[in-house]
XYZ file of N, CA, C and O in Angstrom:
604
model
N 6.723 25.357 -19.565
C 5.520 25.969 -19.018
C 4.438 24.919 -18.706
O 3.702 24.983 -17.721
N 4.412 23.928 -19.653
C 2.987 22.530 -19.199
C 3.885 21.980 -18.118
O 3.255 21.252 -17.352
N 4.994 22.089 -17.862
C 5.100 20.984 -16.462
C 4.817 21.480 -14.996
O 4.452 20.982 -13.931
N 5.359 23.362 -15.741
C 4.868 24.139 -14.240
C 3.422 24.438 -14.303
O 3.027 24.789 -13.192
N 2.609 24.429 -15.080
C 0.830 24.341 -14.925
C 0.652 22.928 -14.266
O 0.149 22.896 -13.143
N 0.945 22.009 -14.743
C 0.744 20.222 -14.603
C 0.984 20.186 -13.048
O 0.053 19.768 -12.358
N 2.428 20.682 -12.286
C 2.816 20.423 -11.244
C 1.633 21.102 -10.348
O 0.874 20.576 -9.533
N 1.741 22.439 -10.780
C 0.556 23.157 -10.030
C -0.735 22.735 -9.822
O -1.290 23.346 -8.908
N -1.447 21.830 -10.404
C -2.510 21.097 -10.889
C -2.932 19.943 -9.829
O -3.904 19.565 -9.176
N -1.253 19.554 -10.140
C -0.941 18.152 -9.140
C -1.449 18.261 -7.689
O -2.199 17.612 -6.961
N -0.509 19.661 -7.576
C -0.503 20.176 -6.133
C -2.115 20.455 -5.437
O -2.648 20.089 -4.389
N -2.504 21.188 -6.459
C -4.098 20.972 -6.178
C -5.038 20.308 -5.360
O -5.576 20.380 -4.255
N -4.976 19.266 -6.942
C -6.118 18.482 -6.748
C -5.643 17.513 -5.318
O -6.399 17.344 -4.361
N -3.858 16.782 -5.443
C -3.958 16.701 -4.142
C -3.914 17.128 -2.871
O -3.633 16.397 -1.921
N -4.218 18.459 -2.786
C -4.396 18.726 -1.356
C -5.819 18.714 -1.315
O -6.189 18.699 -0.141
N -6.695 18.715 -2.061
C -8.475 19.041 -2.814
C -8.406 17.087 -2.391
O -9.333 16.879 -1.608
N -7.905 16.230 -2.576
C -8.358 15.221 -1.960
C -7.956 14.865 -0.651
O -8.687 14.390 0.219
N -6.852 15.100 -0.571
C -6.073 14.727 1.094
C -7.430 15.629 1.385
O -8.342 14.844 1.123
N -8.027 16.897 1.800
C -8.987 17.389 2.739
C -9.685 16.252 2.790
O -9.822 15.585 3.815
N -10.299 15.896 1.361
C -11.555 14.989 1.473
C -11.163 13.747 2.198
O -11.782 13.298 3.162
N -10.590 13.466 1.915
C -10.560 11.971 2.654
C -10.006 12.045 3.951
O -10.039 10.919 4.447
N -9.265 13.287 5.100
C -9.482 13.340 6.151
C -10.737 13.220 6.549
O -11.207 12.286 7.199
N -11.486 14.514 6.016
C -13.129 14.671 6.100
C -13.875 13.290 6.582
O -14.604 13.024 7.538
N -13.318 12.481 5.399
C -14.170 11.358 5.559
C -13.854 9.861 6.169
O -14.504 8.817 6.235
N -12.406 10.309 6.622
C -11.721 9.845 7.824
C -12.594 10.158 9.370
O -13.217 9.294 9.986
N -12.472 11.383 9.722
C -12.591 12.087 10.647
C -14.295 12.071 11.133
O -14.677 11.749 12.258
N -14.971 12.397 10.266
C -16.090 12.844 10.239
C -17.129 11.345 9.684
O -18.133 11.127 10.362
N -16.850 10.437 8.536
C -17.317 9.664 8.258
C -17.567 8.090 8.799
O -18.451 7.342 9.217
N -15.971 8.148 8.444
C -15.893 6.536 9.212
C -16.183 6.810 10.754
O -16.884 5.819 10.957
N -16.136 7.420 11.899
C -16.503 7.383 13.527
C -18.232 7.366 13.078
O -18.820 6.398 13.561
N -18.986 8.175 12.341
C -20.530 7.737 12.164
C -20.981 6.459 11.402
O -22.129 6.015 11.412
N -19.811 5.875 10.673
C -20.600 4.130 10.272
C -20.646 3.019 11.418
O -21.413 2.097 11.697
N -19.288 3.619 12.030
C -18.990 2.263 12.624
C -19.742 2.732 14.276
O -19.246 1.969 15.105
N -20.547 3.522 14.831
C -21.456 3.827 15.713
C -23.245 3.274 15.010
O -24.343 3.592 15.467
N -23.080 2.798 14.364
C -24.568 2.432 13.023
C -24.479 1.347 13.835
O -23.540 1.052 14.573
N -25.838 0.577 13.609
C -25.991 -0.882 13.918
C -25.907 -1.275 12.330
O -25.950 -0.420 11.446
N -25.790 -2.572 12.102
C -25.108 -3.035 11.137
C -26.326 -3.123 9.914
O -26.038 -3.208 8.721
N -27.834 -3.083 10.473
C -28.694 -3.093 9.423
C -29.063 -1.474 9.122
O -29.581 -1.025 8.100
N -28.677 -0.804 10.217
C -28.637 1.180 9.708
C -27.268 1.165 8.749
O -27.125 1.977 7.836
N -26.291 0.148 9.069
C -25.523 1.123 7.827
C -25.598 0.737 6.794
O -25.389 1.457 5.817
N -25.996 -0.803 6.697
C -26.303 -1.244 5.442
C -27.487 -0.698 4.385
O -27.585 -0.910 3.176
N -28.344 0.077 5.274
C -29.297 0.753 4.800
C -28.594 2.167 4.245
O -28.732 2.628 3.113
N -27.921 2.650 5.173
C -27.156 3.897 4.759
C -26.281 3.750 3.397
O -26.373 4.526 2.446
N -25.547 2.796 3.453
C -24.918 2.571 2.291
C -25.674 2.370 1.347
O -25.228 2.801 0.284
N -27.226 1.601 1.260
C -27.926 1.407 -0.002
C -28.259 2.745 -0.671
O -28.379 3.092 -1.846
N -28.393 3.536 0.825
C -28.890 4.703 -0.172
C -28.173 5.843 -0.583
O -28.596 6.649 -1.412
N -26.981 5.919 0.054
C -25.824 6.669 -0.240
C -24.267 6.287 -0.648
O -23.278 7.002 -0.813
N -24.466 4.848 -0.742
C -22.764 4.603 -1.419
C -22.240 4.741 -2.790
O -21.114 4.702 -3.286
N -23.779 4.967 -3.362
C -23.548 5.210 -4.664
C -23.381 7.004 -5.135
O -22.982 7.352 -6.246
N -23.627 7.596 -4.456
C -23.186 9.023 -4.396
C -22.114 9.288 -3.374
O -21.946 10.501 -3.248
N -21.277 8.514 -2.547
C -20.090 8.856 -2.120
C -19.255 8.333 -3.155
O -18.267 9.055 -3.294
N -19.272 7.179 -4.080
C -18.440 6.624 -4.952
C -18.280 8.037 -6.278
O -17.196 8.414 -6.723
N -19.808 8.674 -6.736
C -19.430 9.291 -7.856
C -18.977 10.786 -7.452
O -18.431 11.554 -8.244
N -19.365 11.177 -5.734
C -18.034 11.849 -5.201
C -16.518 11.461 -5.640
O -15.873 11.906 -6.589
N -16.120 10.442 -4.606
C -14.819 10.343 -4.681
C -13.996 9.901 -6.104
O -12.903 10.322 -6.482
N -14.823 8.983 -6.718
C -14.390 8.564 -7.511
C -13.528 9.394 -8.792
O -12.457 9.157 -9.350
N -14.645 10.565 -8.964
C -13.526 11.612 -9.829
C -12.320 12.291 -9.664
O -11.424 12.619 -10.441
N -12.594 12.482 -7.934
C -11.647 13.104 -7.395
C -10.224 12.072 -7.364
O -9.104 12.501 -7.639
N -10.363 11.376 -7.174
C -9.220 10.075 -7.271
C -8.269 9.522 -8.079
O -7.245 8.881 -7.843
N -9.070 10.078 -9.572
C -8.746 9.766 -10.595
C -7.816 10.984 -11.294
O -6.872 10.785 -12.058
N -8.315 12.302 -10.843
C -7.615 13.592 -10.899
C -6.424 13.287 -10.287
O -5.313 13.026 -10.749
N -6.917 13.378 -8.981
C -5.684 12.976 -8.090
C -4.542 12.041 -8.232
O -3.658 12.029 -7.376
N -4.503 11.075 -9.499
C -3.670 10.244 -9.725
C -3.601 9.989 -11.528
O -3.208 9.056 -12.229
N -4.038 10.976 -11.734
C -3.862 11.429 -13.257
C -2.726 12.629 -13.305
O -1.687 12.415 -13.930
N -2.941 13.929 -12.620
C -2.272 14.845 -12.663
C -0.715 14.592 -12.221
O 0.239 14.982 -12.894
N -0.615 13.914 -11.046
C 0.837 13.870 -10.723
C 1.518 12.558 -12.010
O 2.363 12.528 -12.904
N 0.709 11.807 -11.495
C 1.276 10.946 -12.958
C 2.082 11.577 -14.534
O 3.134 11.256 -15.086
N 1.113 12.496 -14.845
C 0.699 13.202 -15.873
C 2.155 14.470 -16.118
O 2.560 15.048 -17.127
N 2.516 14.492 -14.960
C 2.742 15.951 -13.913
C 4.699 14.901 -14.296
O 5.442 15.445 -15.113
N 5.042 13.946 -13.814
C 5.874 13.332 -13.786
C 6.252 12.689 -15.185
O 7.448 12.609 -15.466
N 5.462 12.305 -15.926
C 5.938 12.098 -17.747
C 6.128 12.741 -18.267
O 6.672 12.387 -19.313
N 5.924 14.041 -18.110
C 6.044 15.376 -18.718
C 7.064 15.525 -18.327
O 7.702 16.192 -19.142
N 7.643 15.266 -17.471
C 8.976 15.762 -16.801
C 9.704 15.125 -17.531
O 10.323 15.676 -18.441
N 9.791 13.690 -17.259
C 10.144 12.733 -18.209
C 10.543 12.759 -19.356
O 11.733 12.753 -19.673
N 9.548 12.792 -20.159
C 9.923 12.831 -21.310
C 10.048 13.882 -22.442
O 9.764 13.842 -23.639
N 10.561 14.811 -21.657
C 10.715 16.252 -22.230
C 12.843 16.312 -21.713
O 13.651 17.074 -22.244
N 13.111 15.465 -20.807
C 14.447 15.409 -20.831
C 14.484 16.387 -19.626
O 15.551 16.994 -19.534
N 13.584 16.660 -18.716
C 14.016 17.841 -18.302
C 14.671 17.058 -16.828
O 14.469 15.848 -16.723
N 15.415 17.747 -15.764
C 15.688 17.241 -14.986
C 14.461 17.163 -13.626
O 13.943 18.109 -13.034
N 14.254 15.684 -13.421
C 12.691 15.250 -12.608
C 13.633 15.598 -11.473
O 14.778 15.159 -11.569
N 13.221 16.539 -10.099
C 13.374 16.602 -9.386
C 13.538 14.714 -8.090
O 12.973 13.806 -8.701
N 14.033 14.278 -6.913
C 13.664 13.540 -6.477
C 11.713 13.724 -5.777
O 10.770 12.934 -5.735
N 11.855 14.873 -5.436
C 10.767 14.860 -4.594
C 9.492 14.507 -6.012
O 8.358 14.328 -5.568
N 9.580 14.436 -7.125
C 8.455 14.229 -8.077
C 8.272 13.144 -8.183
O 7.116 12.719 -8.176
N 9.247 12.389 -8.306
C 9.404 10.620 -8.795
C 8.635 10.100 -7.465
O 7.693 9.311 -7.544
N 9.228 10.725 -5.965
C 8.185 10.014 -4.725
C 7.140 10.681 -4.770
O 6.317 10.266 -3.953
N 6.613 11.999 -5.685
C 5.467 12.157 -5.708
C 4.187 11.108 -6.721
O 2.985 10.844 -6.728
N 5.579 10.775 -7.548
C 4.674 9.746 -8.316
C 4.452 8.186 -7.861
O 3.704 7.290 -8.253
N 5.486 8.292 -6.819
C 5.255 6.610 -6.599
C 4.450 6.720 -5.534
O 3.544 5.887 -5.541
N 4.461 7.688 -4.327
C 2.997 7.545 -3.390
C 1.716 7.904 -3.726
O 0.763 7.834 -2.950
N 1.638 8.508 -5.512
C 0.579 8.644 -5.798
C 0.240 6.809 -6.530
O -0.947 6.514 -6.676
N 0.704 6.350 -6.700
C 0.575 4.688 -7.235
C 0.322 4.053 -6.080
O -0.360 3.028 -6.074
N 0.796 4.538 -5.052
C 0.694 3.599 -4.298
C -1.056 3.694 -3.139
O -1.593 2.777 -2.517
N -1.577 5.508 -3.295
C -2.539 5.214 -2.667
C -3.540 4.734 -3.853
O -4.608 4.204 -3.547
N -3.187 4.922 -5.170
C -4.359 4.641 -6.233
C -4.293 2.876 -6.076
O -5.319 2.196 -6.104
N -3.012 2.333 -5.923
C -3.578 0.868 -5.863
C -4.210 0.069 -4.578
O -4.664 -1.069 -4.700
N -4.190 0.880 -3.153
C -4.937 0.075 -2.715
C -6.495 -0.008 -2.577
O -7.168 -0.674 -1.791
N -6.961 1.052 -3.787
C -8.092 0.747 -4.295
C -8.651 -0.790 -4.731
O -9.636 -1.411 -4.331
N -7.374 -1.220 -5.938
C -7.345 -2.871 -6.482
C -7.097 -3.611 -5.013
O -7.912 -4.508 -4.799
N -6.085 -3.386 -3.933
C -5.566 -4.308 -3.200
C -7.159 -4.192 -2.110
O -7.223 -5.187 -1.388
N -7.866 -3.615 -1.984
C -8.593 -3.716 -0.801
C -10.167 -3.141 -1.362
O -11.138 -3.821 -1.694
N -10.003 -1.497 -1.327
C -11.603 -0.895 -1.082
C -12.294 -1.586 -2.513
O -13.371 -0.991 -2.553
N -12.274 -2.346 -3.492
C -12.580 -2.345 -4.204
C -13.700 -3.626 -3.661
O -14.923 -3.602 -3.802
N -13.163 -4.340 -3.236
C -13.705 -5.437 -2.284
C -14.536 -5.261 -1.445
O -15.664 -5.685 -1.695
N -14.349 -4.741 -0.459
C -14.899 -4.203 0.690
C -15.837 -3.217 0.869
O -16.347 -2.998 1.967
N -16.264 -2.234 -0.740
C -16.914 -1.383 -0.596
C -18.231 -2.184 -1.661
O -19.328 -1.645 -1.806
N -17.893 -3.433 -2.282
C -18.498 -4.368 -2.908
C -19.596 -5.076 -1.401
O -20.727 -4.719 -1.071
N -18.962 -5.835 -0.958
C -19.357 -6.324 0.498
C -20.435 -5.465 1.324
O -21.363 -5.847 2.036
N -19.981 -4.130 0.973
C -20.812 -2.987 1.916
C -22.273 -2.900 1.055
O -23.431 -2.846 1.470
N -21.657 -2.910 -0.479
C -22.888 -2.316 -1.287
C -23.838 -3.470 -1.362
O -25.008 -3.126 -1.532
N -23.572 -5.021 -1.258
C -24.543 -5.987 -1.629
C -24.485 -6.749 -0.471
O -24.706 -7.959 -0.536
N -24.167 -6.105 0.778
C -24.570 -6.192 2.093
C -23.875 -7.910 1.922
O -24.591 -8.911 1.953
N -23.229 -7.924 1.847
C -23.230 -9.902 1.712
C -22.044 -9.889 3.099
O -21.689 -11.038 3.363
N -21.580 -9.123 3.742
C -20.957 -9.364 4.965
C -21.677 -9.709 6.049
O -22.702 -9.036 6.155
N -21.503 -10.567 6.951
C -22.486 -10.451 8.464
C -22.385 -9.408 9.028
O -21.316 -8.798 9.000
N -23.293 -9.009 9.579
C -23.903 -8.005 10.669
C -22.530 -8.569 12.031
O -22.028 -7.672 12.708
N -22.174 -9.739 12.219
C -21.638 -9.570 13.510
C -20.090 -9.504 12.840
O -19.403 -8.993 13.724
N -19.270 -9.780 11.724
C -18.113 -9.259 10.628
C -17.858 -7.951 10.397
O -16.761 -7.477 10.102
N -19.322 -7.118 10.591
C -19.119 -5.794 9.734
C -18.197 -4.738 10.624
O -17.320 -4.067 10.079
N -18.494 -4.649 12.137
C -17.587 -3.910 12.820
C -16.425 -4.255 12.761
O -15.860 -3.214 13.095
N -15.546 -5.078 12.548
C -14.088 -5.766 12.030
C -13.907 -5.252 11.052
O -12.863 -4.627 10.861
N -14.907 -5.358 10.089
C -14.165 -5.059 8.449
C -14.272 -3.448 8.506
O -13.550 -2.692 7.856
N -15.345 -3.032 9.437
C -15.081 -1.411 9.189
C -13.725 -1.074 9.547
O -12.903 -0.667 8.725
N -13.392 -1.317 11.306
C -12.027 -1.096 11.649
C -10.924 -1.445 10.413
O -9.956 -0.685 10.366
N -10.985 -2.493 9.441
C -10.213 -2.688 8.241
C -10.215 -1.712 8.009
O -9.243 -0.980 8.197
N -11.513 -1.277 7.421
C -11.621 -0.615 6.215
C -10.939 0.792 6.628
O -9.962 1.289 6.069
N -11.679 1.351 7.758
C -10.609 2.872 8.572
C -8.892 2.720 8.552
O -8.117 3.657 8.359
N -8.603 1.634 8.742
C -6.985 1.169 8.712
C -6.638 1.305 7.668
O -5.539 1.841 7.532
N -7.349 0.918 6.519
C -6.308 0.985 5.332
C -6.924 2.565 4.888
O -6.151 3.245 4.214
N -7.595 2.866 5.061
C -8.297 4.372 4.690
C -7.183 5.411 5.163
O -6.888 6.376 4.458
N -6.612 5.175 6.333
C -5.649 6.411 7.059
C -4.511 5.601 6.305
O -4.180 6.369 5.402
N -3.783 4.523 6.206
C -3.100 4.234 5.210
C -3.118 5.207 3.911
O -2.609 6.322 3.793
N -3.778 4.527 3.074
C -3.931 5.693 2.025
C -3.574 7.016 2.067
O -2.639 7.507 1.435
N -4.650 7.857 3.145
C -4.137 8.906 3.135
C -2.781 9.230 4.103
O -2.559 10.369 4.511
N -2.085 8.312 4.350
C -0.635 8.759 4.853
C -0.061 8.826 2.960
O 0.664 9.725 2.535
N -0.576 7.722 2.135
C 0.748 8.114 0.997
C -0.067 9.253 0.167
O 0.492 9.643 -0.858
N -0.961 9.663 0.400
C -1.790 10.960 -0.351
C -1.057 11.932 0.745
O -0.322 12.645 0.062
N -0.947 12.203 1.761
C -0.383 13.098 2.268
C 1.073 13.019 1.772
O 1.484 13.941 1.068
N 1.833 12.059 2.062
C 3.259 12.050 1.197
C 3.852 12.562 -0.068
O 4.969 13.041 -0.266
N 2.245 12.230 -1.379
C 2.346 12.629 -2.117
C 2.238 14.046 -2.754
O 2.720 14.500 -3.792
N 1.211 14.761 -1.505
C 0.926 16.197 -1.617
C 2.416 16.763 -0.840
O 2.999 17.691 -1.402
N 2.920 16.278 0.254
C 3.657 17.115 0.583
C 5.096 17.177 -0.877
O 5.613 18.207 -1.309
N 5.402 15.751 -1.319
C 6.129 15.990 -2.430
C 5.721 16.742 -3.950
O 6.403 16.759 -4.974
N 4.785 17.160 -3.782
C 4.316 18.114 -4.784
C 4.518 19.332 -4.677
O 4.999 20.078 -5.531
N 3.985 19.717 -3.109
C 4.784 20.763 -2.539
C 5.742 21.725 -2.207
O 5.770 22.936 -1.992
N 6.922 20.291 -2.254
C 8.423 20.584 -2.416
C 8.691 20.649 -3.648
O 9.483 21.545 -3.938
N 8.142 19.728 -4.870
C 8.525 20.236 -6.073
C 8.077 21.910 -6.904
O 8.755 22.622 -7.645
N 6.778 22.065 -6.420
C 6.636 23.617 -6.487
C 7.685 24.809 -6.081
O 7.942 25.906 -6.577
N 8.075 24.222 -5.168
C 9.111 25.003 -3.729
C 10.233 25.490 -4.876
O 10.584 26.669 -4.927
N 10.836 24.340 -5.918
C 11.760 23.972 -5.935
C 11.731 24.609 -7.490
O 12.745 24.046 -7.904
N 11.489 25.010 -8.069
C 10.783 25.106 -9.353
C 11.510 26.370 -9.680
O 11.291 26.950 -10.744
């Protein structure tokens, strides 16, 4: 019964972030990178610290539960479906390019230490690895999906 609450959970929170981070695909990144480079740096002073304690919980759900969702499976002996194990490894894989990239780059944004004539480059980065991500957050929701399906 905790693995079918856990899975359900999983399923959740990641489709509760895949929205968000289209959202802020779609809707966010096309309004920074239209900013002149001292409006967004201003924008970010005064709002990157409330998009971080946005996302930041959500992220952590999002890669707690399937995790969480997959040891349980684990180590209860039960048989882990395939679609769980790739739910757990594209959930590792969008939680680390937090370490491999935004961790950096959203550093750069917050203490403005990038150039003004750099910053439209690193945004296009930053949107690139952003739809990255959410290709393995989408991967990972759709394999949550199928493990519900399957249940």
């Amino acid at each position: 019964m905790l693995f079918e609450i856990l899975l359900a959970l999983s399923a959740g929170i990641l489709g509760v972030f895949l929205g968000s981070q289209i959202t802020e695909g779609v809707l966010f990144v096309p309004y920074w990178k239209a900013l002149s480079p001292k409006d967004f740096f201003a924008l970010h002073q005064n709002y990157g610290k409330k998009i971080y304690q946005f996302f930041a919980p959500l992220t952590i759900a999002a890669t707690l539960f399937p995790l969480s969702t997959l040891a349980c499976g684990v180590l209860t002996d039960r048989s882990v479906p395939v679609s769980l194990i790739l739910m757990g490894g594209f959930t590792v894989m969008f939680f680390s390019t937090y370490y491999l990239y935004f961790k950096r780059a959203n550093r750069s944004f917050a203490e403005a230490s990038i150039s003004p004539e750099e910053l439209p480059a690193e945004l296009n980065r930053w949107a690139n690895w952003h739809w990255g991500r959410t290709a393995f957050e989408f991967l990972a929701f759709v394999c949550s999906i199928v493990g519900l399906l399957n249940l």
